[in-house]
PDB file of N, CA and C in Angstrom:
ATOM      1  N   UNK A  19     -95.797   5.869 -26.292  1.00 98.00           N
ATOM      2  CA  UNK A  19     -95.942   4.504 -26.761  1.00 98.00           C
ATOM      3  C   UNK A  19     -97.411   4.138 -26.948  1.00 98.00           C
ATOM      4  N   UNK A  20     -98.234   4.561 -25.978  1.00 98.00           N
ATOM      5  CA  UNK A  20     -99.666   4.252 -26.056  1.00 98.00           C
ATOM      6  C   UNK A  20    -100.266   4.833 -27.333  1.00 98.00           C
ATOM      7  N   UNK A  21     -99.996   6.081 -27.599  1.00 98.00           N
ATOM      8  CA  UNK A  21    -100.552   6.728 -28.795  1.00 98.00           C
ATOM      9  C   UNK A  21    -100.044   6.061 -30.076  1.00 98.00           C
ATOM     10  N   UNK A  22     -98.801   5.635 -30.083  1.00 98.00           N
ATOM     11  CA  UNK A  22     -98.280   4.896 -31.239  1.00 98.00           C
ATOM     12  C   UNK A  22     -99.045   3.581 -31.413  1.00 98.00           C
ATOM     13  N   UNK A  23     -99.379   2.941 -30.299  1.00 98.00           N
ATOM     14  CA  UNK A  23    -100.151   1.709 -30.354  1.00 98.00           C
ATOM     15  C   UNK A  23    -101.538   1.942 -30.927  1.00 98.00           C
ATOM     16  N   UNK A  24    -102.177   3.012 -30.498  1.00 98.00           N
ATOM     17  CA  UNK A  24    -103.511   3.341 -31.016  1.00 98.00           C
ATOM     18  C   UNK A  24    -103.444   3.566 -32.520  1.00 98.00           C
ATOM     19  N   UNK A  25    -102.450   4.334 -32.957  1.00 98.00           N
ATOM     20  CA  UNK A  25    -102.290   4.632 -34.385  1.00 98.00           C
ATOM     21  C   UNK A  25    -101.999   3.360 -35.184  1.00 98.00           C
ATOM     22  N   UNK A  26    -101.083   2.543 -34.689  1.00 98.00           N
ATOM     23  CA  UNK A  26    -100.741   1.307 -35.400  1.00 98.00           C
ATOM     24  C   UNK A  26    -101.947   0.378 -35.484  1.00 98.00           C
ATOM     25  N   UNK A  27    -102.699   0.253 -34.398  1.00 98.00           N
ATOM     26  CA  UNK A  27    -103.885  -0.612 -34.407  1.00 98.00           C
ATOM     27  C   UNK A  27    -104.913  -0.104 -35.407  1.00 98.00           C
ATOM     28  N   UNK A  28    -105.108   1.199 -35.457  1.00 98.00           N
ATOM     29  CA  UNK A  28    -106.069   1.783 -36.395  1.00 98.00           C
ATOM     30  C   UNK A  28    -105.669   1.516 -37.840  1.00 98.00           C
ATOM     31  N   UNK A  29    -104.380   1.368 -38.075  1.00 98.00           N
ATOM     32  CA  UNK A  29    -103.878   1.096 -39.430  1.00 98.00           C
ATOM     33  C   UNK A  29    -103.745  -0.395 -39.705  1.00 98.00           C
ATOM     34  N   UNK A  30    -104.183  -1.219 -38.744  1.00 97.00           N
ATOM     35  CA  UNK A  30    -104.129  -2.660 -38.929  1.00 97.00           C
ATOM     36  C   UNK A  30    -102.755  -3.272 -38.730  1.00 97.00           C
ATOM     37  N   UNK A  31    -101.840  -2.518 -38.170  1.00 98.00           N
ATOM     38  CA  UNK A  31    -100.479  -2.999 -37.922  1.00 98.00           C
ATOM     39  C   UNK A  31    -100.417  -3.586 -36.507  1.00 98.00           C
ATOM     40  N   UNK A  32    -100.957  -4.785 -36.360  1.00 98.00           N
ATOM     41  CA  UNK A  32    -101.134  -5.363 -35.030  1.00 98.00           C
ATOM     42  C   UNK A  32     -99.818  -5.666 -34.330  1.00 98.00           C
ATOM     43  N   UNK A  33     -98.806  -6.080 -35.055  1.00 98.00           N
ATOM     44  CA  UNK A  33     -97.499  -6.331 -34.442  1.00 98.00           C
ATOM     45  C   UNK A  33     -96.895  -5.069 -33.865  1.00 98.00           C
ATOM     46  N   UNK A  34     -96.975  -3.995 -34.627  1.00 98.00           N
ATOM     47  CA  UNK A  34     -96.448  -2.708 -34.146  1.00 98.00           C
ATOM     48  C   UNK A  34     -97.277  -2.198 -32.979  1.00 98.00           C
ATOM     49  N   UNK A  35     -98.584  -2.394 -33.047  1.00 98.00           N
ATOM     50  CA  UNK A  35     -99.459  -1.966 -31.946  1.00 98.00           C
ATOM     51  C   UNK A  35     -99.118  -2.739 -30.682  1.00 98.00           C
ATOM     52  N   UNK A  36     -98.962  -4.048 -30.816  1.00 98.00           N
ATOM     53  CA  UNK A  36     -98.611  -4.866 -29.647  1.00 98.00           C
ATOM     54  C   UNK A  36     -97.297  -4.390 -29.031  1.00 98.00           C
ATOM     55  N   UNK A  37     -96.296  -4.153 -29.854  1.00 98.00           N
ATOM     56  CA  UNK A  37     -94.995  -3.700 -29.343  1.00 98.00           C
ATOM     57  C   UNK A  37     -95.120  -2.361 -28.625  1.00 98.00           C
ATOM     58  N   UNK A  38     -95.900  -1.459 -29.183  1.00 98.00           N
ATOM     59  CA  UNK A  38     -96.068  -0.141 -28.562  1.00 98.00           C
ATOM     60  C   UNK A  38     -96.819  -0.243 -27.236  1.00 98.00           C
ATOM     61  N   UNK A  39     -97.871  -1.055 -27.195  1.00 98.00           N
ATOM     62  CA  UNK A  39     -98.613  -1.218 -25.936  1.00 98.00           C
ATOM     63  C   UNK A  39     -97.755  -1.905 -24.882  1.00 98.00           C
ATOM     64  N   UNK A  40     -96.948  -2.865 -25.302  1.00 98.00           N
ATOM     65  CA  UNK A  40     -96.041  -3.510 -24.335  1.00 98.00           C
ATOM     66  C   UNK A  40     -95.047  -2.497 -23.762  1.00 98.00           C
ATOM     67  N   UNK A  41     -94.547  -1.610 -24.614  1.00 98.00           N
ATOM     68  CA  UNK A  41     -93.645  -0.560 -24.126  1.00 98.00           C
ATOM     69  C   UNK A  41     -94.373   0.366 -23.162  1.00 98.00           C
ATOM     70  N   UNK A  42     -95.614   0.665 -23.459  1.00 98.00           N
ATOM     71  CA  UNK A  42     -96.406   1.546 -22.583  1.00 98.00           C
ATOM     72  C   UNK A  42     -96.625   0.913 -21.213  1.00 98.00           C
ATOM     73  N   UNK A  43     -96.930  -0.382 -21.161  1.00 98.00           N
ATOM     74  CA  UNK A  43     -97.165  -1.014 -19.860  1.00 98.00           C
ATOM     75  C   UNK A  43     -95.858  -1.254 -19.105  1.00 98.00           C
ATOM     76  N   UNK A  44     -94.749  -1.390 -19.831  1.00 98.00           N
ATOM     77  CA  UNK A  44     -93.450  -1.462 -19.138  1.00 98.00           C
ATOM     78  C   UNK A  44     -93.138  -0.121 -18.477  1.00 98.00           C
ATOM     79  N   UNK A  45     -93.438   0.956 -19.189  1.00 98.00           N
ATOM     80  CA  UNK A  45     -93.155   2.293 -18.653  1.00 98.00           C
ATOM     81  C   UNK A  45     -94.094   2.648 -17.504  1.00 98.00           C
ATOM     82  N   UNK A  46     -95.347   2.216 -17.630  1.00 98.00           N
ATOM     83  CA  UNK A  46     -96.353   2.498 -16.594  1.00 98.00           C
ATOM     84  C   UNK A  46     -97.165   1.232 -16.345  1.00 98.00           C
ATOM     85  N   UNK A  47     -96.724   0.394 -15.412  1.00 98.00           N
ATOM     86  CA  UNK A  47     -97.393  -0.884 -15.171  1.00 98.00           C
ATOM     87  C   UNK A  47     -98.862  -0.775 -14.755  1.00 98.00           C
ATOM     88  N   UNK A  48     -99.282   0.394 -14.286  1.00 97.00           N
ATOM     89  CA  UNK A  48    -100.675   0.572 -13.866  1.00 97.00           C
ATOM     90  C   UNK A  48    -101.522   1.276 -14.929  1.00 97.00           C
ATOM     91  N   UNK A  49    -101.053   1.358 -16.159  1.00 98.00           N
ATOM     92  CA  UNK A  49    -101.733   2.071 -17.240  1.00 98.00           C
ATOM     93  C   UNK A  49    -102.848   1.170 -17.784  1.00 98.00           C
ATOM     94  N   UNK A  50    -104.029   1.322 -17.224  1.00 98.00           N
ATOM     95  CA  UNK A  50    -105.151   0.460 -17.542  1.00 98.00           C
ATOM     96  C   UNK A  50    -105.540   0.432 -19.001  1.00 98.00           C
ATOM     97  N   UNK A  51    -105.585   1.587 -19.628  1.00 98.00           N
ATOM     98  CA  UNK A  51    -105.976   1.646 -21.046  1.00 98.00           C
ATOM     99  C   UNK A  51    -104.991   0.875 -21.925  1.00 98.00           C
ATOM    100  N   UNK A  52    -103.707   0.989 -21.612  1.00 98.00           N
ATOM    101  CA  UNK A  52    -102.696   0.266 -22.403  1.00 98.00           C
ATOM    102  C   UNK A  52    -102.836  -1.236 -22.211  1.00 98.00           C
ATOM    103  N   UNK A  53    -103.085  -1.675 -20.974  1.00 98.00           N
ATOM    104  CA  UNK A  53    -103.302  -3.105 -20.724  1.00 98.00           C
ATOM    105  C   UNK A  53    -104.546  -3.586 -21.466  1.00 98.00           C
ATOM    106  N   UNK A  54    -105.608  -2.806 -21.430  1.00 98.00           N
ATOM    107  CA  UNK A  54    -106.840  -3.185 -22.127  1.00 98.00           C
ATOM    108  C   UNK A  54    -106.586  -3.325 -23.622  1.00 98.00           C
ATOM    109  N   UNK A  55    -105.945  -2.333 -24.214  1.00 98.00           N
ATOM    110  CA  UNK A  55    -105.716  -2.370 -25.660  1.00 98.00           C
ATOM    111  C   UNK A  55    -104.748  -3.478 -26.062  1.00 98.00           C
ATOM    112  N   UNK A  56    -103.736  -3.720 -25.235  1.00 98.00           N
ATOM    113  CA  UNK A  56    -102.830  -4.833 -25.500  1.00 98.00           C
ATOM    114  C   UNK A  56    -103.613  -6.142 -25.474  1.00 98.00           C
ATOM    115  N   UNK A  57    -104.487  -6.289 -24.509  1.00 98.00           N
ATOM    116  CA  UNK A  57    -105.293  -7.505 -24.412  1.00 98.00           C
ATOM    117  C   UNK A  57    -106.185  -7.684 -25.635  1.00 98.00           C
ATOM    118  N   UNK A  58    -106.726  -6.599 -26.155  1.00 98.00           N
ATOM    119  CA  UNK A  58    -107.570  -6.705 -27.347  1.00 98.00           C
ATOM    120  C   UNK A  58    -106.753  -7.176 -28.548  1.00 98.00           C
ATOM    121  N   UNK A  59    -105.511  -6.704 -28.645  1.00 98.00           N
ATOM    122  CA  UNK A  59    -104.625  -7.166 -29.719  1.00 98.00           C
ATOM    123  C   UNK A  59    -104.335  -8.656 -29.538  1.00 98.00           C
ATOM    124  N   UNK A  60    -104.013  -9.053 -28.323  1.00 98.00           N
ATOM    125  CA  UNK A  60    -103.712 -10.460 -28.059  1.00 98.00           C
ATOM    126  C   UNK A  60    -104.907 -11.341 -28.404  1.00 98.00           C
ATOM    127  N   UNK A  61    -106.091 -10.897 -28.006  1.00 97.00           N
ATOM    128  CA  UNK A  61    -107.299 -11.677 -28.295  1.00 97.00           C
ATOM    129  C   UNK A  61    -107.542 -11.774 -29.796  1.00 97.00           C
ATOM    130  N   UNK A  62    -107.322 -10.689 -30.500  1.00 95.00           N
ATOM    131  CA  UNK A  62    -107.580 -10.692 -31.942  1.00 95.00           C
ATOM    132  C   UNK A  62    -106.553 -11.520 -32.711  1.00 95.00           C
ATOM    133  N   UNK A  63    -105.438 -11.844 -32.060  1.00 95.00           N
ATOM    134  CA  UNK A  63    -104.424 -12.689 -32.694  1.00 95.00           C
ATOM    135  C   UNK A  63    -104.405 -14.078 -32.046  1.00 95.00           C
ATOM    136  N   UNK A  64    -105.575 -14.483 -31.559  1.00 96.00           N
ATOM    137  CA  UNK A  64    -105.789 -15.835 -31.020  1.00 96.00           C
ATOM    138  C   UNK A  64    -104.908 -16.176 -29.825  1.00 96.00           C
ATOM    139  N   UNK A  65    -104.672 -15.185 -28.963  1.00 97.00           N
ATOM    140  CA  UNK A  65    -103.894 -15.419 -27.740  1.00 97.00           C
ATOM    141  C   UNK A  65    -104.690 -14.947 -26.526  1.00 97.00           C
ATOM    142  N   UNK A  66    -105.934 -15.434 -26.446  1.00 96.00           N
ATOM    143  CA  UNK A  66    -106.843 -14.998 -25.382  1.00 96.00           C
ATOM    144  C   UNK A  66    -106.289 -15.277 -23.994  1.00 96.00           C
ATOM    145  N   UNK A  67    -105.630 -16.410 -23.811  1.00 96.00           N
ATOM    146  CA  UNK A  67    -105.115 -16.726 -22.478  1.00 96.00           C
ATOM    147  C   UNK A  67    -104.046 -15.722 -22.045  1.00 96.00           C
ATOM    148  N   UNK A  68    -103.283 -15.188 -22.996  1.00 98.00           N
ATOM    149  CA  UNK A  68    -102.296 -14.157 -22.672  1.00 98.00           C
ATOM    150  C   UNK A  68    -102.971 -12.830 -22.325  1.00 98.00           C
ATOM    151  N   UNK A  69    -104.185 -12.639 -22.824  1.00 98.00           N
ATOM    152  CA  UNK A  69    -104.901 -11.386 -22.604  1.00 98.00           C
ATOM    153  C   UNK A  69    -105.464 -11.278 -21.189  1.00 98.00           C
ATOM    154  N   UNK A  70    -105.766 -12.414 -20.554  1.00 98.00           N
ATOM    155  CA  UNK A  70    -106.431 -12.401 -19.248  1.00 98.00           C
ATOM    156  C   UNK A  70    -105.692 -11.549 -18.216  1.00 98.00           C
ATOM    157  N   UNK A  71    -104.397 -11.767 -17.954  1.00 98.00           N
ATOM    158  CA  UNK A  71    -103.755 -10.951 -16.914  1.00 98.00           C
ATOM    159  C   UNK A  71    -103.726  -9.457 -17.244  1.00 98.00           C
ATOM    160  N   UNK A  72    -103.660  -9.130 -18.513  1.00 98.00           N
ATOM    161  CA  UNK A  72    -103.670  -7.708 -18.876  1.00 98.00           C
ATOM    162  C   UNK A  72    -105.032  -7.094 -18.588  1.00 98.00           C
ATOM    163  N   UNK A  73    -106.091  -7.846 -18.858  1.00 98.00           N
ATOM    164  CA  UNK A  73    -107.424  -7.320 -18.569  1.00 98.00           C
ATOM    165  C   UNK A  73    -107.698  -7.292 -17.069  1.00 98.00           C
ATOM    166  N   UNK A  74    -107.146  -8.221 -16.330  1.00 98.00           N
ATOM    167  CA  UNK A  74    -107.284  -8.170 -14.874  1.00 98.00           C
ATOM    168  C   UNK A  74    -106.588  -6.932 -14.316  1.00 98.00           C
ATOM    169  N   UNK A  75    -105.420  -6.613 -14.850  1.00 98.00           N
ATOM    170  CA  UNK A  75    -104.718  -5.392 -14.436  1.00 98.00           C
ATOM    171  C   UNK A  75    -105.520  -4.166 -14.830  1.00 98.00           C
ATOM    172  N   UNK A  76    -106.059  -4.172 -16.044  1.00 98.00           N
ATOM    173  CA  UNK A  76    -106.876  -3.040 -16.505  1.00 98.00           C
ATOM    174  C   UNK A  76    -108.109  -2.860 -15.621  1.00 98.00           C
ATOM    175  N   UNK A  77    -108.734  -3.963 -15.216  1.00 98.00           N
ATOM    176  CA  UNK A  77    -109.934  -3.870 -14.370  1.00 98.00           C
ATOM    177  C   UNK A  77    -109.597  -3.278 -13.004  1.00 98.00           C
ATOM    178  N   UNK A  78    -108.414  -3.597 -12.482  1.00 97.00           N
ATOM    179  CA  UNK A  78    -107.996  -3.009 -11.202  1.00 97.00           C
ATOM    180  C   UNK A  78    -107.684  -1.528 -11.367  1.00 97.00           C
ATOM    181  N   UNK A  79    -107.062  -1.178 -12.476  1.00 98.00           N
ATOM    182  CA  UNK A  79    -106.683   0.219 -12.712  1.00 98.00           C
ATOM    183  C   UNK A  79    -107.885   1.077 -13.097  1.00 98.00           C
ATOM    184  N   UNK A  80    -108.883   0.456 -13.724  1.00 97.00           N
ATOM    185  CA  UNK A  80    -110.067   1.180 -14.215  1.00 97.00           C
ATOM    186  C   UNK A  80    -111.327   0.485 -13.702  1.00 97.00           C
ATOM    187  N   UNK A  81    -111.543   0.471 -12.381  1.00 95.00           N
ATOM    188  CA  UNK A  81    -112.657  -0.304 -11.839  1.00 95.00           C
ATOM    189  C   UNK A  81    -114.038   0.180 -12.298  1.00 95.00           C
ATOM    190  N   UNK A  82    -114.118   1.399 -12.781  1.00 97.00           N
ATOM    191  CA  UNK A  82    -115.397   1.942 -13.228  1.00 97.00           C
ATOM    192  C   UNK A  82    -115.664   1.774 -14.707  1.00 97.00           C
ATOM    193  N   UNK A  83    -114.825   1.006 -15.399  1.00 98.00           N
ATOM    194  CA  UNK A  83    -114.984   0.843 -16.843  1.00 98.00           C
ATOM    195  C   UNK A  83    -115.795  -0.405 -17.178  1.00 98.00           C
ATOM    196  N   UNK A  84    -117.014  -0.195 -17.631  1.00 98.00           N
ATOM    197  CA  UNK A  84    -117.858  -1.313 -18.063  1.00 98.00           C
ATOM    198  C   UNK A  84    -117.222  -2.026 -19.251  1.00 98.00           C
ATOM    199  N   UNK A  85    -116.580  -1.280 -20.133  1.00 98.00           N
ATOM    200  CA  UNK A  85    -115.949  -1.891 -21.303  1.00 98.00           C
ATOM    201  C   UNK A  85    -114.851  -2.874 -20.902  1.00 98.00           C
ATOM    202  N   UNK A  86    -114.026  -2.493 -19.947  1.00 98.00           N
ATOM    203  CA  UNK A  86    -112.943  -3.372 -19.512  1.00 98.00           C
ATOM    204  C   UNK A  86    -113.517  -4.643 -18.896  1.00 98.00           C
ATOM    205  N   UNK A  87    -114.539  -4.505 -18.051  1.00 98.00           N
ATOM    206  CA  UNK A  87    -115.138  -5.694 -17.432  1.00 98.00           C
ATOM    207  C   UNK A  87    -115.787  -6.582 -18.489  1.00 98.00           C
ATOM    208  N   UNK A  88    -116.410  -5.984 -19.479  1.00 98.00           N
ATOM    209  CA  UNK A  88    -116.986  -6.776 -20.560  1.00 98.00           C
ATOM    210  C   UNK A  88    -115.885  -7.489 -21.345  1.00 98.00           C
ATOM    211  N   UNK A  89    -114.805  -6.767 -21.656  1.00 98.00           N
ATOM    212  CA  UNK A  89    -113.686  -7.392 -22.385  1.00 98.00           C
ATOM    213  C   UNK A  89    -113.111  -8.560 -21.598  1.00 98.00           C
ATOM    214  N   UNK A  90    -112.947  -8.370 -20.288  1.00 98.00           N
ATOM    215  CA  UNK A  90    -112.436  -9.443 -19.444  1.00 98.00           C
ATOM    216  C   UNK A  90    -113.401 -10.628 -19.458  1.00 98.00           C
ATOM    217  N   UNK A  91    -114.683 -10.346 -19.381  1.00 98.00           N
ATOM    218  CA  UNK A  91    -115.669 -11.417 -19.444  1.00 98.00           C
ATOM    219  C   UNK A  91    -115.593 -12.191 -20.744  1.00 98.00           C
ATOM    220  N   UNK A  92    -115.432 -11.475 -21.854  1.00 97.00           N
ATOM    221  CA  UNK A  92    -115.343 -12.151 -23.153  1.00 97.00           C
ATOM    222  C   UNK A  92    -114.128 -13.073 -23.231  1.00 97.00           C
ATOM    223  N   UNK A  93    -113.002 -12.599 -22.720  1.00 97.00           N
ATOM    224  CA  UNK A  93    -111.783 -13.404 -22.771  1.00 97.00           C
ATOM    225  C   UNK A  93    -111.885 -14.591 -21.810  1.00 97.00           C
ATOM    226  N   UNK A  94    -112.464 -14.368 -20.643  1.00 97.00           N
ATOM    227  CA  UNK A  94    -112.653 -15.482 -19.713  1.00 97.00           C
ATOM    228  C   UNK A  94    -113.569 -16.541 -20.316  1.00 97.00           C
ATOM    229  N   UNK A  95    -114.614 -16.101 -20.972  1.00 95.00           N
ATOM    230  CA  UNK A  95    -115.525 -17.041 -21.611  1.00 95.00           C
ATOM    231  C   UNK A  95    -114.788 -17.807 -22.717  1.00 95.00           C
ATOM    232  N   UNK A  96    -113.994 -17.101 -23.492  1.00 94.00           N
ATOM    233  CA  UNK A  96    -113.221 -17.715 -24.576  1.00 94.00           C
ATOM    234  C   UNK A  96    -112.247 -18.770 -24.055  1.00 94.00           C
ATOM    235  N   UNK A  97    -111.747 -18.566 -22.850  1.00 96.00           N
ATOM    236  CA  UNK A  97    -110.764 -19.493 -22.286  1.00 96.00           C
ATOM    237  C   UNK A  97    -111.406 -20.531 -21.373  1.00 96.00           C
ATOM    238  N   UNK A  98    -112.729 -20.652 -21.419  1.00 94.00           N
ATOM    239  CA  UNK A  98    -113.421 -21.707 -20.699  1.00 94.00           C
ATOM    240  C   UNK A  98    -113.773 -21.425 -19.255  1.00 94.00           C
ATOM    241  N   UNK A  99    -113.837 -20.168 -18.866  1.00 96.00           N
ATOM    242  CA  UNK A  99    -114.162 -19.787 -17.491  1.00 96.00           C
ATOM    243  C   UNK A  99    -115.513 -19.065 -17.458  1.00 96.00           C
ATOM    244  N   UNK A 100    -116.574 -19.802 -17.769  1.00 93.00           N
ATOM    245  CA  UNK A 100    -117.900 -19.199 -17.912  1.00 93.00           C
ATOM    246  C   UNK A 100    -118.403 -18.554 -16.621  1.00 93.00           C
ATOM    247  N   UNK A 101    -118.134 -19.161 -15.483  1.00 95.00           N
ATOM    248  CA  UNK A 101    -118.590 -18.589 -14.217  1.00 95.00           C
ATOM    249  C   UNK A 101    -117.961 -17.236 -13.942  1.00 95.00           C
ATOM    250  N   UNK A 102    -116.665 -17.156 -14.136  1.00 97.00           N
ATOM    251  CA  UNK A 102    -115.969 -15.880 -13.935  1.00 97.00           C
ATOM    252  C   UNK A 102    -116.401 -14.869 -14.990  1.00 97.00           C
ATOM    253  N   UNK A 103    -116.642 -15.330 -16.204  1.00 97.00           N
ATOM    254  CA  UNK A 103    -117.106 -14.446 -17.271  1.00 97.00           C
ATOM    255  C   UNK A 103    -118.449 -13.828 -16.889  1.00 97.00           C
ATOM    256  N   UNK A 104    -119.352 -14.661 -16.371  1.00 96.00           N
ATOM    257  CA  UNK A 104    -120.673 -14.167 -15.951  1.00 96.00           C
ATOM    258  C   UNK A 104    -120.522 -13.034 -14.929  1.00 96.00           C
ATOM    259  N   UNK A 105    -119.620 -13.225 -13.970  1.00 97.00           N
ATOM    260  CA  UNK A 105    -119.394 -12.194 -12.949  1.00 97.00           C
ATOM    261  C   UNK A 105    -118.917 -10.892 -13.574  1.00 97.00           C
ATOM    262  N   UNK A 106    -118.034 -10.984 -14.566  1.00 97.00           N
ATOM    263  CA  UNK A 106    -117.530  -9.768 -15.214  1.00 97.00           C
ATOM    264  C   UNK A 106    -118.625  -9.078 -16.030  1.00 97.00           C
ATOM    265  N   UNK A 107    -119.461  -9.856 -16.706  1.00 97.00           N
ATOM    266  CA  UNK A 107    -120.574  -9.246 -17.447  1.00 97.00           C
ATOM    267  C   UNK A 107    -121.540  -8.570 -16.473  1.00 97.00           C
ATOM    268  N   UNK A 108    -121.768  -9.186 -15.325  1.00 97.00           N
ATOM    269  CA  UNK A 108    -122.635  -8.575 -14.310  1.00 97.00           C
ATOM    270  C   UNK A 108    -122.019  -7.288 -13.766  1.00 97.00           C
ATOM    271  N   UNK A 109    -120.699  -7.287 -13.564  1.00 97.00           N
ATOM    272  CA  UNK A 109    -120.018  -6.051 -13.121  1.00 97.00           C
ATOM    273  C   UNK A 109    -120.176  -4.950 -14.176  1.00 97.00           C
ATOM    274  N   UNK A 110    -119.989  -5.325 -15.431  1.00 98.00           N
ATOM    275  CA  UNK A 110    -120.135  -4.344 -16.509  1.00 98.00           C
ATOM    276  C   UNK A 110    -121.546  -3.758 -16.501  1.00 98.00           C
ATOM    277  N   UNK A 111    -122.544  -4.607 -16.323  1.00 97.00           N
ATOM    278  CA  UNK A 111    -123.931  -4.123 -16.322  1.00 97.00           C
ATOM    279  C   UNK A 111    -124.261  -3.318 -15.071  1.00 97.00           C
ATOM    280  N   UNK A 112    -123.617  -3.627 -13.957  1.00 98.00           N
ATOM    281  CA  UNK A 112    -123.817  -2.815 -12.752  1.00 98.00           C
ATOM    282  C   UNK A 112    -123.285  -1.403 -12.972  1.00 98.00           C
ATOM    283  N   UNK A 113    -122.200  -1.303 -13.740  1.00 98.00           N
ATOM    284  CA  UNK A 113    -121.622   0.010 -14.036  1.00 98.00           C
ATOM    285  C   UNK A 113    -122.401   0.744 -15.122  1.00 98.00           C
ATOM    286  N   UNK A 114    -122.885  -0.011 -16.100  1.00 97.00           N
ATOM    287  CA  UNK A 114    -123.633   0.571 -17.216  1.00 97.00           C
ATOM    288  C   UNK A 114    -124.754  -0.399 -17.588  1.00 97.00           C
ATOM    289  N   UNK A 115    -125.936  -0.221 -16.991  1.00 97.00           N
ATOM    290  CA  UNK A 115    -127.040  -1.153 -17.226  1.00 97.00           C
ATOM    291  C   UNK A 115    -127.465  -1.268 -18.693  1.00 97.00           C
ATOM    292  N   UNK A 116    -127.054  -0.334 -19.505  1.00 95.00           N
ATOM    293  CA  UNK A 116    -127.437  -0.357 -20.922  1.00 95.00           C
ATOM    294  C   UNK A 116    -126.298  -0.798 -21.837  1.00 95.00           C
ATOM    295  N   UNK A 117    -125.254  -1.365 -21.269  1.00 96.00           N
ATOM    296  CA  UNK A 117    -124.112  -1.810 -22.073  1.00 96.00           C
ATOM    297  C   UNK A 117    -124.576  -2.967 -22.959  1.00 96.00           C
ATOM    298  N   UNK A 118    -124.685  -2.746 -24.264  1.00 93.00           N
ATOM    299  CA  UNK A 118    -125.287  -3.769 -25.131  1.00 93.00           C
ATOM    300  C   UNK A 118    -124.467  -5.053 -25.244  1.00 93.00           C
ATOM    301  N   UNK A 119    -123.150  -4.938 -25.286  1.00 97.00           N
ATOM    302  CA  UNK A 119    -122.332  -6.146 -25.417  1.00 97.00           C
ATOM    303  C   UNK A 119    -122.398  -6.996 -24.150  1.00 97.00           C
ATOM    304  N   UNK A 120    -122.323  -6.349 -22.992  1.00 97.00           N
ATOM    305  CA  UNK A 120    -122.382  -7.094 -21.733  1.00 97.00           C
ATOM    306  C   UNK A 120    -123.734  -7.787 -21.593  1.00 97.00           C
ATOM    307  N   UNK A 121    -124.805  -7.108 -21.964  1.00 95.00           N
ATOM    308  CA  UNK A 121    -126.149  -7.715 -21.897  1.00 95.00           C
ATOM    309  C   UNK A 121    -126.232  -8.914 -22.831  1.00 95.00           C
ATOM    310  N   UNK A 122    -125.766  -8.743 -24.052  1.00 96.00           N
ATOM    311  CA  UNK A 122    -125.799  -9.838 -25.026  1.00 96.00           C
ATOM    312  C   UNK A 122    -124.961 -11.012 -24.545  1.00 96.00           C
ATOM    313  N   UNK A 123    -123.789 -10.732 -24.014  1.00 96.00           N
ATOM    314  CA  UNK A 123    -122.890 -11.788 -23.535  1.00 96.00           C
ATOM    315  C   UNK A 123    -123.478 -12.532 -22.348  1.00 96.00           C
ATOM    316  N   UNK A 124    -124.073 -11.795 -21.427  1.00 93.00           N
ATOM    317  CA  UNK A 124    -124.689 -12.428 -20.245  1.00 93.00           C
ATOM    318  C   UNK A 124    -125.881 -13.280 -20.677  1.00 93.00           C
ATOM    319  N   UNK A 125    -126.682 -12.768 -21.588  1.00 93.00           N
ATOM    320  CA  UNK A 125    -127.821 -13.539 -22.103  1.00 93.00           C
ATOM    321  C   UNK A 125    -127.360 -14.819 -22.792  1.00 93.00           C
ATOM    322  N   UNK A 126    -126.245 -14.753 -23.515  1.00 92.00           N
ATOM    323  CA  UNK A 126    -125.726 -15.932 -24.214  1.00 92.00           C
ATOM    324  C   UNK A 126    -125.296 -17.002 -23.204  1.00 92.00           C
ATOM    325  N   UNK A 127    -124.680 -16.595 -22.094  1.00 89.00           N
ATOM    326  CA  UNK A 127    -124.287 -17.550 -21.059  1.00 89.00           C
ATOM    327  C   UNK A 127    -125.532 -18.178 -20.437  1.00 89.00           C
ATOM    328  N   UNK A 128    -126.548 -17.370 -20.197  1.00 84.00           N
ATOM    329  CA  UNK A 128    -127.772 -17.867 -19.563  1.00 84.00           C
ATOM    330  C   UNK A 128    -128.478 -18.906 -20.450  1.00 84.00           C
ATOM    331  N   UNK A 129    -128.369 -18.772 -21.761  1.00 83.00           N
ATOM    332  CA  UNK A 129    -129.024 -19.702 -22.680  1.00 83.00           C
ATOM    333  C   UNK A 129    -128.321 -21.061 -22.742  1.00 83.00           C
ATOM    334  N   UNK A 130    -127.117 -21.142 -22.239  1.00 75.00           N
ATOM    335  CA  UNK A 130    -126.366 -22.410 -22.329  1.00 75.00           C
ATOM    336  C   UNK A 130    -126.734 -23.347 -21.218  1.00 75.00           C
TER     337      UNK A 130
END
């Protein structure tokens, strides 16, 4: 299911990708990559609040992933949780001090 989701997303078939990622997380509730990718689909279809729990699950399953923490920070910021977003960007930078998106996102919060 996960691989079908990756393929569908690459082809711009977001509905099919979402369905495949949902099937993947039903089959393996701790599948961090599937939760992360599902959350990215949800965010790209203007459902950021639905993406938060999937990214929280992904962050628990993949605690060493700077990308997941950055994605979670972006969604938290989008949903009005700037303080929590800052913490996630800081976690991402602690894991990868050169993560360009996390640095840019943290700098943007600091400028506000």
